[in-house]
Short mmCIF file of C-alpha atoms in Angstrom, two decimals:
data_model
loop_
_atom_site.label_atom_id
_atom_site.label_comp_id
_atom_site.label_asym_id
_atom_site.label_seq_id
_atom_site.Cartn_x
_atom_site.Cartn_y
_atom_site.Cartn_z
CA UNK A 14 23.57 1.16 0.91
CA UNK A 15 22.36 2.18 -2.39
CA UNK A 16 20.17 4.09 -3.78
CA UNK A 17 17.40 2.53 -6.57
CA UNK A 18 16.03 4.52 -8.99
CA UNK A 19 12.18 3.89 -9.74
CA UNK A 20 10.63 3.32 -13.36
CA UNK A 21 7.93 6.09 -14.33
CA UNK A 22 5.10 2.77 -13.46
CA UNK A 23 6.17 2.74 -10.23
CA UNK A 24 5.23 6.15 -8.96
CA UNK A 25 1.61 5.86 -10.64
CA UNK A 26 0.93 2.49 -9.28
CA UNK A 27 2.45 3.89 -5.71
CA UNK A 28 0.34 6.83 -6.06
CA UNK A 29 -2.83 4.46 -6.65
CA UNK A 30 -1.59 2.92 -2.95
CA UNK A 31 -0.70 -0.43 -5.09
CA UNK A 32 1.70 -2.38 -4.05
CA UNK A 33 1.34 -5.15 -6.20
CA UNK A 34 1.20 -3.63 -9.59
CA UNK A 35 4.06 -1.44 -7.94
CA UNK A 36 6.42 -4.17 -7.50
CA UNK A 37 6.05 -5.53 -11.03
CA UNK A 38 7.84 -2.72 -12.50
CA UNK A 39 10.12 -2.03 -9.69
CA UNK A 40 13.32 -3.15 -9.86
CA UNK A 41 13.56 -3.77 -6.38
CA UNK A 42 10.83 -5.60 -3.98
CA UNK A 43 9.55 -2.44 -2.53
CA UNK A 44 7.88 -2.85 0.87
CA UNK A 45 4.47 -2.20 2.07
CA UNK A 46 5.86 0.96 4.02
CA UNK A 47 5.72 2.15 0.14
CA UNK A 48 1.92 2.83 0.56
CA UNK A 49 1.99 4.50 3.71
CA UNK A 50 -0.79 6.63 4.31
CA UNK A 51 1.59 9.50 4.39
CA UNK A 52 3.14 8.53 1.56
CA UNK A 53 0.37 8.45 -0.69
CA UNK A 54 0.59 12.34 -1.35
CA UNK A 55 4.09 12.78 -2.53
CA UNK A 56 3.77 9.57 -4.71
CA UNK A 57 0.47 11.32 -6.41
CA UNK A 58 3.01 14.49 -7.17
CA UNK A 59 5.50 12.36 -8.38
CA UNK A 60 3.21 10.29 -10.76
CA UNK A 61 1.85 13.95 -12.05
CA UNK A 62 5.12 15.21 -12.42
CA UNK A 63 6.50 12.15 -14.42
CA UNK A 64 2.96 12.26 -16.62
CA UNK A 65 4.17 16.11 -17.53
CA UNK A 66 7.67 15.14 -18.04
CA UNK A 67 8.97 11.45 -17.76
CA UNK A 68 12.64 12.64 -17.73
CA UNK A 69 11.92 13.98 -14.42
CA UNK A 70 11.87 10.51 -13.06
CA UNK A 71 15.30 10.73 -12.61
CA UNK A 72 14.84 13.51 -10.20
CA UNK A 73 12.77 11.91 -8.11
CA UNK A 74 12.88 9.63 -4.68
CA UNK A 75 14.08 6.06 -4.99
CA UNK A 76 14.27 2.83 -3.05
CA UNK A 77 17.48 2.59 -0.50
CA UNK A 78 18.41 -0.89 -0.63
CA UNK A 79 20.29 -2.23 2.61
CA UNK A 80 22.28 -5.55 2.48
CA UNK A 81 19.23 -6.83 3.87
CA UNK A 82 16.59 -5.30 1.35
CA UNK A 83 14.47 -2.32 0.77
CA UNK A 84 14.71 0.38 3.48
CA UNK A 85 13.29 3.63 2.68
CA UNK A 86 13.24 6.13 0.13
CA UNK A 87 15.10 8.85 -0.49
CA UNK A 88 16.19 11.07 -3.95
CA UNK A 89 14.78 14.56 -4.77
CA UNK A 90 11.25 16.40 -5.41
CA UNK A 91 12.04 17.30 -8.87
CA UNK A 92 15.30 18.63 -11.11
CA UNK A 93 16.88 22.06 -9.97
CA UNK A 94 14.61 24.57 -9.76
CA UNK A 95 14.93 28.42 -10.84
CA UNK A 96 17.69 29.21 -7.87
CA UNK A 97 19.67 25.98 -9.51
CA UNK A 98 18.82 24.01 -5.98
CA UNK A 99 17.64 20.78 -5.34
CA UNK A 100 15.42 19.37 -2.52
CA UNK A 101 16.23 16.34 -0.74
CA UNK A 102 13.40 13.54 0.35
CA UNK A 103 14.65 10.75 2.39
CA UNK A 104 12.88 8.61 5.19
CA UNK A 105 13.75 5.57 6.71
CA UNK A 106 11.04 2.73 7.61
CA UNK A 107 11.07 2.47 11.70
CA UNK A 108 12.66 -1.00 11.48
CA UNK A 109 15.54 0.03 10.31
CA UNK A 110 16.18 3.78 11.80
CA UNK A 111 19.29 4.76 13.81
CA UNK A 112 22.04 2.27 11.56
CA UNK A 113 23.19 5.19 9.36
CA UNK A 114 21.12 4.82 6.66
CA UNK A 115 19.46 8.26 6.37
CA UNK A 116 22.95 9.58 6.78
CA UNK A 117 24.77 7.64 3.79
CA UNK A 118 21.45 8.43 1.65
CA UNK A 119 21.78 12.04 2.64
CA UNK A 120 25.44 11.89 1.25
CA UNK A 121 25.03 10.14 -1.76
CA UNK A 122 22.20 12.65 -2.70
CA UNK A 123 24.57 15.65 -2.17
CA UNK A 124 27.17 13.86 -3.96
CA UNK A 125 25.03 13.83 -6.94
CA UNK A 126 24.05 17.06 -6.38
CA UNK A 127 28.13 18.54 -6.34
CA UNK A 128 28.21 16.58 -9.92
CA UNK A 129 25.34 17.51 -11.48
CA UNK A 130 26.20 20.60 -14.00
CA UNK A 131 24.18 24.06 -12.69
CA UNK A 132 23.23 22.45 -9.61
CA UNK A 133 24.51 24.93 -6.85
CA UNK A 134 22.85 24.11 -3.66
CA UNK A 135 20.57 21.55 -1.76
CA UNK A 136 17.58 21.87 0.27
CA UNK A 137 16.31 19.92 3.24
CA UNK A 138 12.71 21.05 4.38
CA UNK A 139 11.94 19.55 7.52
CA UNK A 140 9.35 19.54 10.07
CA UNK A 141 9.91 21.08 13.62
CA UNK A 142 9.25 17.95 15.78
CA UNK A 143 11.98 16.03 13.39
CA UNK A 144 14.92 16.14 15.97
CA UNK A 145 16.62 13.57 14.27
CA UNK A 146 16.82 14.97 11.00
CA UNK A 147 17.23 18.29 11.54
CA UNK A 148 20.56 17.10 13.51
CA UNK A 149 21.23 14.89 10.82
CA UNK A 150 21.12 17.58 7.73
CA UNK A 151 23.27 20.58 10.19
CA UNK A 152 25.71 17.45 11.11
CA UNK A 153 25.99 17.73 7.23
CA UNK A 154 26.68 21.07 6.84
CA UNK A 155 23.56 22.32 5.69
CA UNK A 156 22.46 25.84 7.45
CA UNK A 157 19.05 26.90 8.66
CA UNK A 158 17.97 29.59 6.14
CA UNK A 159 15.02 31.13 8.14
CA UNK A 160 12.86 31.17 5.24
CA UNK A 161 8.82 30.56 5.97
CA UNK A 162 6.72 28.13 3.80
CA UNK A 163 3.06 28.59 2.97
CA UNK A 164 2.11 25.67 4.07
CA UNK A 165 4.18 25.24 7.69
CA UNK A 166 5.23 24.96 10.01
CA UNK A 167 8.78 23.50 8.44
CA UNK A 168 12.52 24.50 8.83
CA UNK A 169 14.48 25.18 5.77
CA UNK A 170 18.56 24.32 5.39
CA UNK A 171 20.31 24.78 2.44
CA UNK A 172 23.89 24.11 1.56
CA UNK A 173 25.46 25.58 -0.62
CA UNK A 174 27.75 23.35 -2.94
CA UNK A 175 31.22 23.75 -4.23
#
């Protein structure tokens, strides 16, 4: 498994639900999953965050590339914020759930996250009904903080890093 970074194109054509003009710039043959409905919000941040400040494309959610191809996305919703913490993004297309990919994405992320300078603890914000990630980010040593966002219902972890 490893994770792809995406070119500042990418996220602009992904937020404009094309595929096509996606995968020209990508360097990796993203998959229509890319321009899932549900997708289509985050990718519009992500293009108006990169707009503001391309260096935060390196902040932001990749492809995760399988031995097979493209499987998902995963990376971060922006650089540290003011409590030095970054938030983790990761989903896996249906096809391909259950091998151990969210897991090893999940890790490499925090890896990155225990080496990046002023970086001091992750986030995972997750929905209620996720079972399977919300097992997956406590398996991983991240804690349930209690904390309530505006616009819920989610559950928050954090761990804190060394």
């Amino acid at each position: 498994m490893r994770l792809i970074p995406l070119p500042a194109d990418t996220y602009h054509a992904l937020a404009d639900g094309d595929l096509a003009a996606a995968n020209r710039v990508a360097p990796v043959e993203l998959t229509p999953y890319f321009v899932n409905p549900r997708w289509l919000p985050g990718w519009g941040r992500a293009s108006a965050r990169v707009r503001a400040d391309p260096g935060v494309a390196d902040w932001l959610a990749g492809a995760i590339a399988g031995p097979d191809g493209v499987v998902g996305r995963a990376g971060y919703h922006g650089p540290p914020d003011e409590r030095s913490a970054v938030e983790v993004t990761y989903e896996i297309e249906p096809a391909w759930r259950r091998r151990g990919y969210a897991r090893a994405a999940l890790n490499a992320l925090v890896a990155r996250a225990v080496g990046e300078p002023g970086v001091h603890s992750v986030r995972a914000v997750i929905r209620p009904h996720n079972t399977a990630s919300r097992r997956l980010v406590v398996t991983s040593g991240f804690i349930e903080t209690g904390e309530e966002l505006p616009d819920g219902p989610w559950v928050v972890y954090e761990r804190a890093l060394p």
